[in-house]
N, CA, C and O atoms as a MOPAC input file, in Angstrom:
PM7 MOZYME 1SCF
protein

 N     16.42300 1   106.43000 1   115.23300 1
 C     17.97600 1   106.83600 1   116.53100 1
 C     16.76800 1   107.29900 1   117.82900 1
 O     15.97100 1   108.23400 1   117.75500 1
 N     16.86600 1   106.73900 1   118.49600 1
 C     16.25900 1   106.74900 1   120.00100 1
 C     16.68900 1   106.74300 1   121.38400 1
 O     16.88200 1   105.66500 1   121.94700 1
 N     16.82200 1   107.62200 1   121.86400 1
 C     17.96600 1   107.55200 1   122.87900 1
 C     17.37100 1   108.64000 1   124.29900 1
 O     16.53800 1   109.53300 1   124.14500 1
 N     17.99200 1   108.30600 1   125.55100 1
 C     17.88000 1   109.73500 1   126.40500 1
 C     19.10500 1   110.27700 1   126.77800 1
 O     20.21300 1   109.74200 1   126.81400 1
 N     18.77000 1   111.36700 1   127.04000 1
 C     20.45200 1   112.05200 1   127.42800 1
 C     20.23400 1   112.35700 1   129.02000 1
 O     19.30900 1   113.08200 1   129.38400 1
 N     20.94500 1   111.88900 1   129.74400 1
 C     21.38000 1   112.44000 1   130.94100 1
 C     21.71100 1   113.33600 1   131.25800 1
 O     22.56600 1   113.18400 1   132.13100 1
 N     21.39500 1   114.94300 1   130.90100 1
 C     22.51300 1   116.01900 1   130.63900 1
 C     23.81000 1   116.16600 1   131.44400 1
 O     24.84200 1   116.48400 1   130.85300 1
 N     23.80200 1   115.92900 1   132.88500 1
 C     24.65400 1   116.14300 1   133.88500 1
 C     24.66000 1   115.44800 1   135.30900 1
 O     23.76200 1   115.57300 1   136.14200 1
 N     25.73300 1   114.74800 1   135.44700 1
 C     25.89400 1   113.95300 1   136.82400 1
 C     27.27400 1   114.69200 1   137.54300 1
 O     28.37600 1   114.84600 1   137.01600 1
 N     26.95600 1   114.98800 1   138.55200 1
 C     27.96500 1   115.62500 1   138.87700 1
 C     29.36200 1   115.16900 1   139.13300 1
 O     30.28600 1   115.97100 1   139.27000 1
 N     29.52500 1   113.72500 1   139.20300 1
 C     30.86600 1   112.76800 1   138.94100 1
 C     31.13300 1   112.60200 1   137.30300 1
 O     32.25600 1   112.52200 1   136.80600 1
 N     30.29100 1   112.57800 1   136.80500 1
 C     30.73900 1   112.02600 1   135.48900 1
 C     30.17500 1   112.82800 1   134.15000 1
 O     30.29300 1   112.38100 1   133.00900 1
 N     29.63600 1   113.90400 1   134.43500 1
 C     28.75300 1   114.62300 1   133.17700 1
 C     27.79000 1   113.74300 1   132.63300 1
 O     27.25900 1   112.85700 1   133.30300 1
 N     27.45600 1   114.03500 1   131.00900 1
 C     26.54700 1   113.44200 1   130.47300 1
 C     26.52700 1   112.19500 1   130.24100 1
 O     27.45000 1   111.52400 1   130.70100 1
 N     25.55700 1   111.59700 1   129.52900 1
 C     25.45200 1   110.41900 1   129.47000 1
 C     24.41600 1   109.71700 1   128.56800 1
 O     23.27900 1   109.87400 1   129.01100 1
 N     24.46800 1   109.02900 1   127.49600 1
 C     23.55200 1   108.47500 1   126.37500 1
 C     22.52600 1   107.22500 1   127.04800 1
 O     23.24100 1   106.27700 1   127.37300 1
 N     21.65300 1   107.06900 1   127.22500 1
 C     20.80700 1   105.75200 1   128.11100 1
 C     20.33200 1   105.13900 1   126.77000 1
 O     20.26000 1   105.78800 1   125.72700 1
 N     20.01100 1   103.81400 1   126.89600 1
 C     19.00500 1   103.24500 1   126.40200 1
 C     19.25600 1   103.54300 1   124.36100 1
 O     18.22600 1   103.49500 1   123.68900 1
 N     20.29100 1   103.75200 1   123.80000 1
 C     20.49700 1   104.27500 1   123.03200 1
 C     19.69300 1   103.01400 1   121.85500 1
 O     20.11500 1   101.86300 1   121.97000 1
 N     18.87600 1   103.20400 1   121.06700 1
 C     18.43700 1   102.19100 1   119.84800 1
 C     18.32700 1   102.71500 1   118.32200 1
 O     18.07100 1   103.86700 1   117.97200 1
 N     18.51700 1   101.88200 1   117.70900 1
 C     18.57600 1   102.34500 1   116.32000 1
 C     17.62400 1   100.77100 1   115.84600 1
 O     17.65500 1    99.60100 1   116.22700 1
 N     16.63600 1   101.74600 1   114.57500 1
 C     15.82400 1   100.85900 1   114.01800 1
 C     14.65200 1    99.75300 1   114.95900 1
 O     14.13300 1    98.73200 1   114.50700 1
 N     14.47400 1   100.29600 1   116.26200 1
 C     13.96300 1    99.52300 1   117.08000 1
 C     14.87900 1    98.31600 1   117.92600 1
 O     14.52700 1    97.54100 1   118.81600 1
 N     15.94500 1    98.47300 1   117.38100 1
 C     16.91300 1    97.62800 1   118.24100 1
 C     18.01300 1    98.40300 1   119.00200 1
 O     18.82100 1    99.15100 1   118.45300 1
 N     17.95000 1    98.11800 1   120.44400 1
 C     18.75200 1    98.65200 1   121.38300 1
 C     20.63100 1    98.45600 1   120.65500 1
 O     21.02200 1    97.39000 1   120.17800 1
 N     21.21100 1    99.29300 1   120.71400 1
 C     22.46900 1    98.70300 1   120.08800 1
 C     23.63200 1    99.75300 1   121.56700 1
 O     24.80800 1   100.02000 1   121.32300 1
 N     23.16000 1   100.04000 1   122.52400 1
 C     23.60200 1   100.57200 1   123.96200 1
 C     22.64600 1   100.79900 1   124.87900 1
 O     21.51000 1   101.27000 1   124.83600 1
 N     23.58400 1   100.21800 1   126.00400 1
 C     22.75100 1   100.83600 1   127.41400 1
 C     23.18900 1   101.99000 1   128.13200 1
 O     22.42300 1   102.65400 1   128.83100 1
 N     24.23500 1   102.21200 1   128.00000 1
 C     25.03700 1   103.40400 1   128.60400 1
 C     26.14400 1   103.76100 1   128.02600 1
 O     27.02700 1   102.92600 1   127.82900 1
 N     26.27800 1   105.00500 1   127.67300 1
 C     27.36000 1   105.38400 1   127.18300 1
 C     27.59600 1   107.11400 1   127.98300 1
 O     26.89800 1   108.12700 1   127.95400 1
 N     28.90900 1   106.79200 1   128.64000 1
 C     29.23600 1   107.93800 1   129.49600 1
 C     30.72600 1   107.85500 1   129.77400 1
 O     31.34100 1   106.85000 1   129.41900 1
 N     31.41900 1   108.98600 1   130.46800 1
 C     32.39800 1   108.92600 1   130.82300 1
 C     32.66200 1   108.39900 1   132.09600 1
 O     32.07300 1   108.93500 1   133.03400 1
 N     33.61000 1   107.23100 1   132.39000 1
 C     33.87700 1   106.93500 1   133.87300 1
 C     34.69900 1   107.40300 1   134.85700 1
 O     34.48000 1   107.26100 1   136.06000 1
 N     35.73700 1   108.01300 1   134.32700 1
 C     36.69100 1   108.63800 1   135.05500 1
 C     37.67600 1   109.51100 1   133.92400 1
 O     37.50600 1   109.41600 1   132.70800 1
 N     38.70400 1   110.35000 1   134.54400 1
 C     39.54300 1   111.03400 1   133.99300 1
 C     40.40600 1   110.88400 1   134.87000 1
 O     40.23800 1   110.70600 1   136.07600 1
 N     41.71600 1   110.97800 1   134.06000 1
 C     42.80700 1   111.24200 1   134.79500 1
 C     43.87500 1   112.54100 1   134.01900 1
 O     43.87600 1   112.98000 1   132.86900 1
 N     44.55600 1   112.81100 1   134.98600 1
 C     45.69000 1   114.24400 1   135.03500 1
 C     47.05500 1   113.77300 1   135.26800 1
 O     47.29000 1   113.20300 1   136.33300 1
 N     47.89600 1   113.92300 1   134.49000 1
 C     49.45400 1   113.52900 1   134.93100 1
 C     49.70400 1   114.82100 1   135.11000 1
 O     49.24400 1   115.75400 1   134.45100 1
 N     50.74300 1   114.88600 1   136.38300 1
 C     51.24700 1   116.09300 1   136.83100 1
 C     52.70300 1   115.64300 1   136.77500 1
 O     52.94500 1   114.44600 1   136.92800 1
 N     53.67500 1   116.49900 1   136.57100 1
 C     54.96700 1   116.42000 1   136.65800 1
 C     55.64900 1   117.47800 1   136.68900 1
 O     55.12100 1   118.53800 1   136.35300 1
 N     57.21600 1   117.41900 1   137.17300 1
 C     57.84600 1   118.43900 1   137.91700 1
 C     59.06000 1   118.31700 1   137.28300 1
 O     59.25000 1   117.75400 1   136.20500 1
 N     60.04500 1   118.96700 1   138.12200 1
 C     61.32000 1   119.01400 1   137.97300 1
 C     61.85300 1   117.53800 1   139.25800 1
 O     62.73400 1   116.71400 1   139.01300 1
 N     60.97700 1   117.59800 1   140.61900 1
 C     61.39000 1   116.18300 1   141.08300 1
 C     60.36300 1   115.49000 1   141.23100 1
 O     60.67800 1   114.44400 1   141.79800 1
 N     59.14800 1   115.54400 1   140.98000 1
 C     58.25500 1   114.43500 1   141.13300 1
 C     57.09500 1   114.36000 1   139.96800 1
 O     56.78300 1   115.37500 1   139.34500 1
 N     56.55400 1   113.24000 1   139.74900 1
 C     55.59200 1   113.02600 1   138.96400 1
 C     54.75900 1   112.43700 1   139.27000 1
 O     55.12000 1   111.29900 1   139.57000 1
 N     52.88700 1   112.73400 1   139.45300 1
 C     52.07900 1   111.38200 1   140.20000 1
 C     50.87400 1   111.72200 1   139.18800 1
 O     50.96000 1   112.68200 1   138.42200 1
 N     49.86500 1   110.97100 1   139.22200 1
 C     48.69200 1   110.84200 1   138.51200 1
 C     47.53300 1   111.04600 1   139.31500 1
 O     47.58900 1   110.45700 1   140.39500 1
 N     46.32900 1   111.81500 1   139.07000 1
 C     45.57500 1   112.17500 1   139.70400 1
 C     43.87300 1   110.95900 1   139.03800 1
 O     43.34900 1   111.71500 1   138.22000 1
 N     43.36700 1   110.19700 1   139.05800 1
 C     42.42600 1   109.87500 1   138.47700 1
 C     41.19300 1   109.24900 1   139.54000 1
 O     41.06600 1   108.19200 1   140.15700 1
 N     40.29000 1   110.62200 1   139.38200 1
 C     39.19100 1   110.30700 1   140.03000 1
 C     37.90800 1   111.54900 1   139.26100 1
 O     37.89300 1   112.74800 1   138.98000 1
 N     37.12500 1   110.57900 1   139.18800 1
 C     35.88600 1   111.27700 1   137.93500 1
 C     35.25900 1   111.93500 1   139.76300 1
 O     35.72700 1   113.06300 1   139.92000 1
 N     34.65000 1   111.62600 1   140.64600 1
 C     34.39900 1   112.00500 1   141.63600 1
 C     34.69000 1   113.46000 1   142.31700 1
 O     34.16900 1   113.86800 1   143.35500 1
 N     35.52300 1   114.06900 1   141.60300 1
 C     35.97700 1   115.33600 1   142.33600 1
 C     35.29400 1   116.03300 1   141.04200 1
 O     35.69800 1   115.51900 1   139.99900 1
 N     34.41600 1   117.01600 1   140.86800 1
 C     34.29600 1   117.78000 1   140.08600 1
 C     34.04800 1   117.79800 1   138.43300 1
 O     34.14100 1   118.83300 1   137.77400 1
 N     33.72600 1   116.52000 1   137.87700 1
 C     34.29000 1   116.06200 1   136.59900 1
 C     32.78100 1   117.55800 1   136.10500 1
 O     33.11200 1   118.50200 1   135.38800 1
 N     31.62900 1   117.46400 1   136.52900 1
 C     31.11600 1   118.23500 1   136.16400 1
 C     30.29100 1   119.22500 1   136.63300 1
 O     29.30200 1   119.76900 1   136.14100 1
 N     31.18900 1   119.43600 1   138.23500 1
 C     30.20300 1   120.42400 1   139.08700 1
 C     31.07900 1   121.80100 1   138.61300 1
 O     30.78100 1   122.60200 1   139.49900 1
 N     31.61200 1   122.20300 1   138.07600 1
 C     32.44700 1   123.11700 1   138.08900 1
 C     32.06200 1   124.04700 1   135.95900 1
 O     32.48600 1   125.08900 1   135.45700 1
 N     31.17400 1   123.00200 1   135.44100 1
 C     30.91600 1   123.35100 1   134.41900 1
 C     29.36700 1   124.74300 1   134.00800 1
 O     28.36100 1   125.11700 1   134.61000 1
 N     29.88600 1   124.99900 1   132.96300 1
 C     29.20500 1   126.26000 1   132.70300 1
 C     28.39900 1   126.16500 1   131.85900 1
 O     28.51700 1   125.10500 1   131.24500 1
 N     27.33800 1   126.99900 1   131.40800 1
 C     26.39300 1   126.59200 1   130.27300 1
 C     27.10000 1   126.91900 1   129.08900 1
 O     28.07000 1   127.64900 1   129.29000 1
 N     26.85400 1   126.52200 1   127.68000 1
 C     27.09800 1   126.27300 1   126.43100 1
 C     27.07900 1   127.39000 1   125.94700 1
 O     26.01100 1   127.89300 1   126.29400 1
 N     27.63400 1   128.07300 1   125.35100 1
 C     27.48000 1   129.43600 1   124.36000 1
 C     26.94300 1   129.41900 1   122.74300 1
 O     27.54600 1   129.28500 1   121.67800 1
 N     25.47900 1   129.62500 1   123.09800 1
 C     25.47400 1   129.59400 1   121.26400 1
 C     26.16700 1   129.96900 1   120.44700 1
 O     26.84800 1   130.95200 1   120.73700 1
 N     26.26900 1   129.56400 1   119.51100 1
 C     27.72200 1   129.99900 1   118.19000 1
 C     29.26900 1   129.81500 1   118.87900 1
 O     30.26100 1   129.80700 1   118.15000 1
 N     29.35500 1   129.69400 1   120.09100 1
 C     30.92800 1   128.93000 1   120.36600 1
 C     30.84200 1   127.86800 1   120.72000 1
 O     31.60900 1   127.08000 1   120.16700 1
 N     30.17700 1   127.47200 1   121.47300 1
 C     30.00900 1   125.84800 1   121.56800 1
 C     29.28100 1   124.63200 1   120.59400 1
 O     29.62200 1   123.55600 1   120.10300 1
 N     28.14600 1   125.44100 1   120.63000 1
 C     27.27500 1   124.69800 1   119.54400 1
 C     26.77400 1   125.35000 1   118.49900 1
 O     26.77400 1   126.56200 1   118.71400 1
 N     26.41100 1   125.10100 1   117.61400 1
 C     26.02400 1   126.38600 1   116.52700 1
 C     24.62600 1   126.54800 1   116.60500 1
 O     24.01000 1   125.80300 1   117.36800 1
 N     24.05500 1   127.35000 1   115.98100 1
 C     22.65400 1   128.20900 1   115.47900 1
 C     21.51900 1   126.99800 1   115.42600 1
 O     21.63400 1   126.30600 1   114.41500 1
 N     20.72400 1   126.71200 1   116.08800 1
 C     19.69800 1   125.78500 1   115.94800 1
 C     20.06600 1   124.59300 1   116.73300 1
 O     19.61500 1   123.56800 1   116.22000 1
 N     20.71200 1   124.40800 1   117.76700 1
 C     21.28900 1   123.26100 1   118.09700 1
 C     20.14600 1   123.22500 1   119.45000 1
 O     19.65600 1   124.34200 1   119.61300 1
 N     19.75100 1   122.42700 1   120.20800 1
 C     19.06500 1   122.18700 1   121.58400 1
 C     20.06800 1   122.06600 1   122.53800 1
 O     21.21000 1   121.60900 1   122.53600 1
 N     19.19300 1   122.70500 1   123.51700 1
 C     19.85800 1   122.70400 1   124.67600 1
 C     19.30900 1   121.89900 1   125.84500 1
 O     18.09500 1   121.79300 1   126.02300 1
 N     20.06800 1   121.42400 1   126.51300 1
 C     19.24000 1   120.44000 1   127.31500 1
 C     19.53400 1   121.48000 1   128.85500 1
 O     20.53900 1   122.19000 1   128.79800 1
 N     18.68400 1   121.55300 1   130.16300 1
 C     18.73500 1   122.11400 1   131.42800 1
 C     19.07000 1   121.33100 1   132.03700 1
 O     18.94900 1   120.17000 1   131.64600 1
 N     19.67800 1   121.64900 1   133.34600 1
 C     19.91100 1   120.66100 1   133.98100 1
 C     20.19700 1   121.76600 1   135.62200 1
 O     20.17500 1   122.98600 1   135.45900 1
 N     20.37900 1   121.34600 1   136.70000 1
 C     20.52000 1   122.01400 1   137.62500 1
 C     21.95600 1   122.34500 1   138.32500 1
 O     22.51000 1   121.26300 1   138.51900 1
 N     22.62400 1   123.22600 1   138.69600 1
 C     23.52900 1   123.05300 1   139.93700 1
 C     23.56300 1   123.79400 1   140.94500 1
 O     22.88900 1   124.82100 1   141.01400 1
 N     24.33800 1   123.39500 1   141.86100 1
 C     24.26600 1   124.13500 1   143.03000 1
 C     25.70000 1   124.42300 1   143.36100 1
 O     25.75100 1   125.34000 1   144.18000 1
 N     26.84600 1   123.98700 1   143.03200 1
 C     27.92700 1   124.15500 1   143.17900 1
 C     28.55500 1   125.24300 1   143.07700 1
 O     29.57700 1   125.05200 1   142.41900 1
 N     28.40200 1   126.73500 1   143.54200 1
 C     28.96300 1   128.32700 1   143.65000 1
 C     30.07300 1   128.55000 1   143.61000 1
 O     30.55300 1   128.27500 1   144.70900 1
 N     30.94900 1   128.98100 1   142.80800 1
 C     32.31400 1   129.25600 1   143.24000 1
 C     32.34600 1   130.49900 1   143.94900 1
 O     31.38500 1   131.25000 1   144.11200 1
 N     33.19300 1   130.62000 1   144.24600 1
 C     32.82200 1   132.15800 1   145.67200 1
 C     34.43600 1   132.78800 1   144.99000 1
 O     35.28200 1   131.99000 1   144.58600 1
 N     34.68700 1   134.49600 1   144.94900 1
 C     35.47700 1   135.42400 1   144.71700 1
 C     37.22500 1   134.85400 1   145.16300 1
 O     38.30200 1   134.99500 1   144.58400 1
 N     36.89600 1   134.29500 1   146.23600 1
 C     37.96300 1   133.76400 1   147.07600 1
 C     38.67600 1   132.57300 1   146.62600 1
 O     39.45900 1   132.02300 1   147.40000 1
 N     38.45800 1   132.07000 1   145.31000 1
 C     38.58800 1   130.63200 1   144.77100 1
 C     37.70900 1   129.69900 1   145.04100 1
 O     37.15700 1   129.07800 1   144.13300 1
 N     37.42900 1   129.44600 1   146.48100 1
 C     36.53900 1   128.66500 1   147.25900 1
 C     35.27200 1   128.21200 1   146.27400 1
 O     35.03900 1   128.52800 1   145.10700 1
 N     34.47900 1   127.27300 1   147.27500 1
 C     33.02100 1   127.03200 1   146.56000 1
 C     32.39700 1   126.56200 1   147.76500 1
 O     32.81600 1   126.24200 1   148.87700 1
 N     30.97300 1   126.63000 1   147.06900 1
 C     30.11500 1   126.85900 1   148.10400 1
 C     28.89800 1   125.52400 1   147.29900 1
 O     28.43200 1   125.65600 1   146.16700 1
 N     28.65300 1   124.51700 1   148.08200 1
 C     27.70500 1   123.39000 1   147.68600 1
 C     26.33000 1   123.39000 1   148.70900 1
 O     26.24000 1   122.96400 1   149.86000 1
 N     25.15400 1   124.12000 1   147.72500 1
 C     24.07200 1   124.36600 1   148.25400 1
 C     23.18600 1   123.72200 1   147.67300 1
 O     23.00700 1   124.23800 1   146.57000 1
 N     22.29900 1   122.55700 1   147.88500 1
 C     21.41500 1   122.18400 1   147.22400 1
 C     19.87500 1   123.15800 1   147.10000 1
 O     19.07200 1   123.09400 1   146.17000 1
 N     19.79200 1   123.91400 1   148.15400 1
 C     18.73500 1   124.65700 1   148.06000 1
 C     18.72700 1   125.90200 1   147.58400 1
 O     17.72200 1   126.61100 1   147.63500 1
 N     20.05800 1   126.34600 1   146.98400 1
 C     20.20100 1   127.55800 1   146.04400 1
 C     20.54900 1   127.13200 1   144.74900 1
 O     21.44600 1   127.72400 1   144.14900 1
 N     19.92400 1   126.12900 1   144.21000 1
 C     20.53100 1   125.34500 1   142.81900 1
 C     19.06500 1   126.53900 1   142.10200 1
 O     17.92200 1   126.94300 1   142.31200 1
 N     20.44200 1   126.62400 1   141.01500 1
 C     20.01400 1   127.33700 1   139.63200 1
 C     20.28900 1   126.53600 1   138.57900 1
 O     21.20200 1   125.70900 1   138.57200 1
 N     19.14800 1   126.85300 1   137.22600 1
 C     19.67100 1   126.38600 1   136.22100 1
 C     20.47800 1   126.55600 1   135.29000 1
 O     20.55700 1   127.74200 1   134.96800 1
 N     21.45600 1   125.51200 1   134.40800 1
 C     22.34000 1   125.96900 1   133.57200 1
 C     22.37000 1   124.93000 1   132.30600 1
 O     21.83100 1   123.83400 1   132.45700 1
 N     22.83700 1   125.17700 1   131.37400 1
 C     22.49800 1   124.22200 1   130.18200 1
 C     23.76200 1   123.53700 1   129.54600 1
 O     24.01200 1   123.73600 1   128.35800 1
 N     24.50700 1   122.78600 1   130.26800 1
 C     25.64400 1   122.12400 1   129.98200 1
 C     25.79800 1   121.15400 1   128.81300 1
 O     26.90100 1   120.68700 1   128.52600 1
 N     24.52500 1   120.81200 1   128.04300 1
 C     24.90300 1   119.58100 1   126.66500 1
 C     23.64900 1   120.43200 1   126.14400 1
 O     22.78200 1   121.15600 1   126.63400 1
 N     24.17900 1   119.75700 1   124.37800 1
 C     23.49800 1   120.69500 1   123.35900 1
 C     23.54700 1   119.28300 1   122.66100 1
 O     24.26800 1   118.32600 1   122.93900 1
 N     22.53200 1   119.41500 1   121.62400 1
 C     22.57600 1   118.17900 1   120.43000 1
 C     22.03600 1   119.29400 1   118.94100 1
 O     21.31000 1   120.27300 1   118.76900 1
 N     22.89100 1   118.42700 1   118.14600 1
 C     22.22100 1   118.91700 1   116.70400 1
 C     23.05200 1   117.89200 1   115.85000 1
 O     23.90500 1   117.05600 1   116.14900 1
 N     22.40500 1   118.32800 1   114.54400 1
 C     22.71200 1   117.54800 1   113.29900 1
 C     23.90400 1   118.41400 1   112.68200 1
 O     23.79200 1   119.63900 1   112.64700 1
 N     25.39600 1   117.57700 1   112.04600 1
 C     26.15400 1   118.14400 1   111.24700 1
 C     26.16100 1   117.76900 1   110.09100 1
 O     26.26900 1   116.56200 1   109.87000 1
 N     26.05500 1   118.62800 1   109.10100 1
 C     25.76400 1   118.05400 1   107.53700 1
 C     27.44200 1   118.45500 1   107.24100 1
 O     27.87900 1   119.55700 1   106.91300 1
 N     28.20400 1   117.19100 1   107.46900 1
 C     29.36800 1   117.30100 1   106.81800 1
 C     29.91500 1   117.23000 1   105.49800 1
 O     29.13300 1   116.74600 1   104.68100 1
 N     31.13200 1   117.60400 1   105.01600 1
 C     31.34300 1   118.12100 1   103.58400 1
 C     31.56800 1   117.01800 1   102.67000 1
 O     31.75400 1   117.24400 1   101.47400 1
 N     31.56400 1   115.55100 1   103.25900 1
 C     32.07500 1   114.43400 1   102.28600 1
 C     30.78700 1   113.30900 1   102.28200 1
 O     29.90000 1   113.49300 1   103.11600 1
 N     30.67000 1   112.06900 1   101.29100 1
 C     29.51400 1   111.52400 1   101.23700 1
 C     30.09800 1   110.46900 1   101.80800 1
 O     31.30400 1   110.23100 1   101.74200 1
 N     29.22000 1   109.75900 1   102.42200 1
 C     28.98100 1   108.12100 1   102.86200 1
 C     29.59900 1   107.37900 1   101.17800 1
 O     30.56700 1   106.67500 1   100.89100 1
 N     28.66500 1   107.87400 1   100.51500 1
 C     29.27400 1   107.02100 1    99.16600 1
 C     29.05500 1   107.41900 1    98.10000 1
 O     28.22900 1   108.32600 1    98.20000 1
 N     29.43700 1   107.19100 1    96.71900 1
 C     29.08500 1   107.75100 1    95.83300 1
 C     28.65500 1   106.61100 1    94.59900 1
 O     29.59200 1   105.85600 1    94.34200 1
 N     27.75800 1   106.43000 1    94.02300 1
 C     27.76900 1   105.76800 1    92.36900 1
 C     27.61600 1   106.44600 1    91.03800 1
 O     27.05800 1   107.49900 1    90.72800 1
 N     28.24600 1   105.57800 1    90.36100 1
 C     27.77900 1   106.28300 1    89.33100 1
 C     27.48100 1   105.02100 1    87.71300 1
 O     28.35200 1   104.17900 1    87.49500 1
 N     26.62100 1   105.07100 1    87.07500 1
 C     25.92900 1   104.55800 1    86.56100 1
 C     26.48600 1   104.98700 1    85.17700 1
 O     26.19800 1   106.10900 1    84.75900 1
 N     27.62000 1   103.78100 1    84.11200 1
 C     28.00000 1   104.27100 1    82.93100 1
 C     26.92100 1   104.76800 1    81.96900 1
 O     26.77100 1   103.78200 1    81.24700 1
 N     25.94800 1   105.85600 1    81.45700 1
 C     24.89000 1   106.30100 1    80.90000 1
 C     25.31100 1   107.00800 1    80.06600 1
 O     26.52200 1   107.22500 1    80.10200 1
 N     24.77400 1   107.42900 1    79.35600 1
 C     24.66900 1   108.63400 1    78.40300 1
 C     23.26400 1   109.49900 1    78.64000 1
 O     22.23900 1   108.98200 1    78.19400 1
 N     23.16200 1   110.71000 1    79.27600 1
 C     24.28100 1   111.16500 1    80.41600 1
 C     24.92900 1   110.31700 1    81.47400 1
 O     24.30700 1   109.27500 1    81.68200 1
 N     25.85800 1   110.46100 1    82.09700 1
 C     25.93600 1   109.49700 1    83.42100 1
 C     25.45100 1   109.35100 1    84.49800 1
 O     25.41700 1   110.55200 1    84.76500 1
 N     24.87400 1   108.70500 1    85.70300 1
 C     23.58100 1   109.38200 1    86.52700 1
 C     24.82100 1   108.77400 1    87.86500 1
 O     25.36200 1   107.68100 1    88.03300 1
 N     24.87800 1   109.82900 1    88.47000 1
 C     25.43600 1   109.85400 1    89.68700 1
 C     24.61900 1   110.10100 1    90.97100 1
 O     23.79600 1   111.01700 1    90.98800 1
 N     24.79900 1   109.38400 1    91.95100 1
 C     23.61000 1   109.37200 1    93.29700 1
 C     24.93000 1   108.99600 1    94.55200 1
 O     26.03800 1   108.46300 1    94.48500 1
 N     24.30000 1   109.45300 1    95.38900 1
 C     25.54700 1   109.44600 1    96.85000 1
 C     24.56000 1   109.80300 1    97.99700 1
 O     23.36000 1   110.05700 1    97.89400 1
 N     25.27000 1   109.76900 1    99.02000 1
 C     24.65000 1   109.81400 1   100.46900 1
 C     25.42100 1   110.20900 1   100.92700 1
 O     26.56400 1   109.76500 1   101.04000 1
 N     24.70700 1   111.69700 1   101.52400 1
 C     25.62900 1   112.94300 1   102.13400 1
 C     26.09200 1   112.13500 1   103.67900 1
 O     25.39800 1   111.16700 1   103.98700 1
 N     27.06600 1   112.46900 1   104.48100 1
 C     26.99000 1   112.40000 1   105.69100 1
 C     26.37100 1   113.05300 1   107.04200 1
 O     26.71700 1   114.19800 1   107.32900 1
 N     25.70400 1   112.53900 1   107.65600 1
 C     25.18800 1   113.43500 1   108.17800 1
 C     25.59300 1   112.81700 1   109.87700 1
 O     26.00400 1   111.66300 1   109.99500 1
 N     25.47900 1   113.41800 1   110.69700 1
 C     26.12500 1   113.38400 1   111.71200 1
 C     25.50700 1   113.82100 1   113.20100 1
 O     25.58100 1   115.01600 1   113.48800 1
 N     25.00100 1   113.05400 1   114.00300 1
 C     24.44100 1   113.49800 1   115.44100 1
 C     24.86100 1   113.80900 1   116.47400 1
 O     24.74400 1   112.94400 1   117.34300 1
 N     25.56600 1   115.20300 1   116.91100 1
 C     26.40700 1   115.38000 1   117.84900 1
 C     25.86600 1   115.67200 1   119.15600 1
 O     25.01000 1   116.54800 1   119.28400 1
 N     26.27200 1   115.04900 1   120.07000 1
 C     25.59200 1   115.49600 1   121.96300 1
 C     26.97900 1   115.88700 1   122.42800 1
 O     27.97400 1   115.16500 1   122.49300 1
 N     26.83500 1   117.37400 1   122.78900 1
 C     28.58300 1   117.96700 1   123.17600 1
 C     28.12800 1   118.54100 1   124.69300 1
 O     27.05300 1   119.03900 1   125.02900 1
 N     29.20000 1   118.31800 1   125.39100 1
 C     29.20300 1   118.66800 1   126.79700 1
 C     30.51900 1   119.33200 1   127.14600 1
 O     31.13900 1   118.40700 1   126.62300 1
 N     31.26800 1   119.94900 1   127.47800 1
 C     31.80700 1   120.28700 1   128.06500 1
 C     32.40200 1   120.51500 1   129.83900 1
 O     31.94200 1   121.28700 1   130.68000 1
 N     33.60600 1   119.49800 1   129.98000 1
 C     33.73300 1   118.95400 1   131.64100 1
 C     34.38700 1   120.36300 1   131.94300 1
 O     34.96100 1   120.73500 1   130.91900 1
 N     34.50000 1   121.17200 1   132.84100 1
 C     35.47600 1   121.99700 1   133.28600 1
 C     35.81800 1   121.24900 1   135.00100 1
 O     34.99600 1   121.10200 1   135.90600 1
 N     37.19500 1   120.90800 1   135.00700 1
 C     37.82900 1   119.73400 1   135.73100 1
 C     38.37200 1   120.85500 1   137.04800 1
 O     39.10500 1   121.76300 1   136.65600 1
 N     38.16900 1   120.83600 1   137.99100 1
 C     39.23200 1   121.42300 1   138.83600 1
 C     39.88200 1   120.50200 1   139.43600 1
 O     39.59400 1   119.31300 1   139.57700 1
 N     41.19200 1   121.36500 1   139.95500 1
 C     42.51800 1   120.32700 1   140.53900 1
 C     43.68500 1   121.30600 1   140.82700 1
 O     44.75900 1   120.87800 1   141.25000 1

C-alpha cells in the first residue's frame, strides 16, 4: 500500500489521497464530503446539511490508549480555532497551535481470511490472518 494522508481539512476532516496497491492506483481521493444532522421536536423537523461549519475545526487531539492503541502513529495538524469560556470561538491563524487529530495503526483481527487443510497424516493446516490498516479521526461537530 502507498498513500498520502491529509490530516485535517477545516471543512471535511482527514482525506486519503493517491491510494495505490501493488504500484497501481486504486483511489484518487477518499474523504468525507458532507454531513447531515436531522433535528425534530414536537412542532418542527428540519435537516442541517453542511460540512463547511466546523466538521473538524473543533476537533481535539486523539488520546493514546483511548482513541488509538499503543504504538499508533499520530499526524500533526494546526488549529487556530479556539473555544472561549463563554461558549463562543475565536479564529485567528496567527495563533495556530499543533494538535494530533489523526492516527494510523495496524489491527490484527481475531479471525483468518482463509484456511486450508490437507488430508495428510498428520493433517497440514495453513491460513492467513486478517490484518487491517486503520486511519482514524474523530470529528467534533458544532450545531
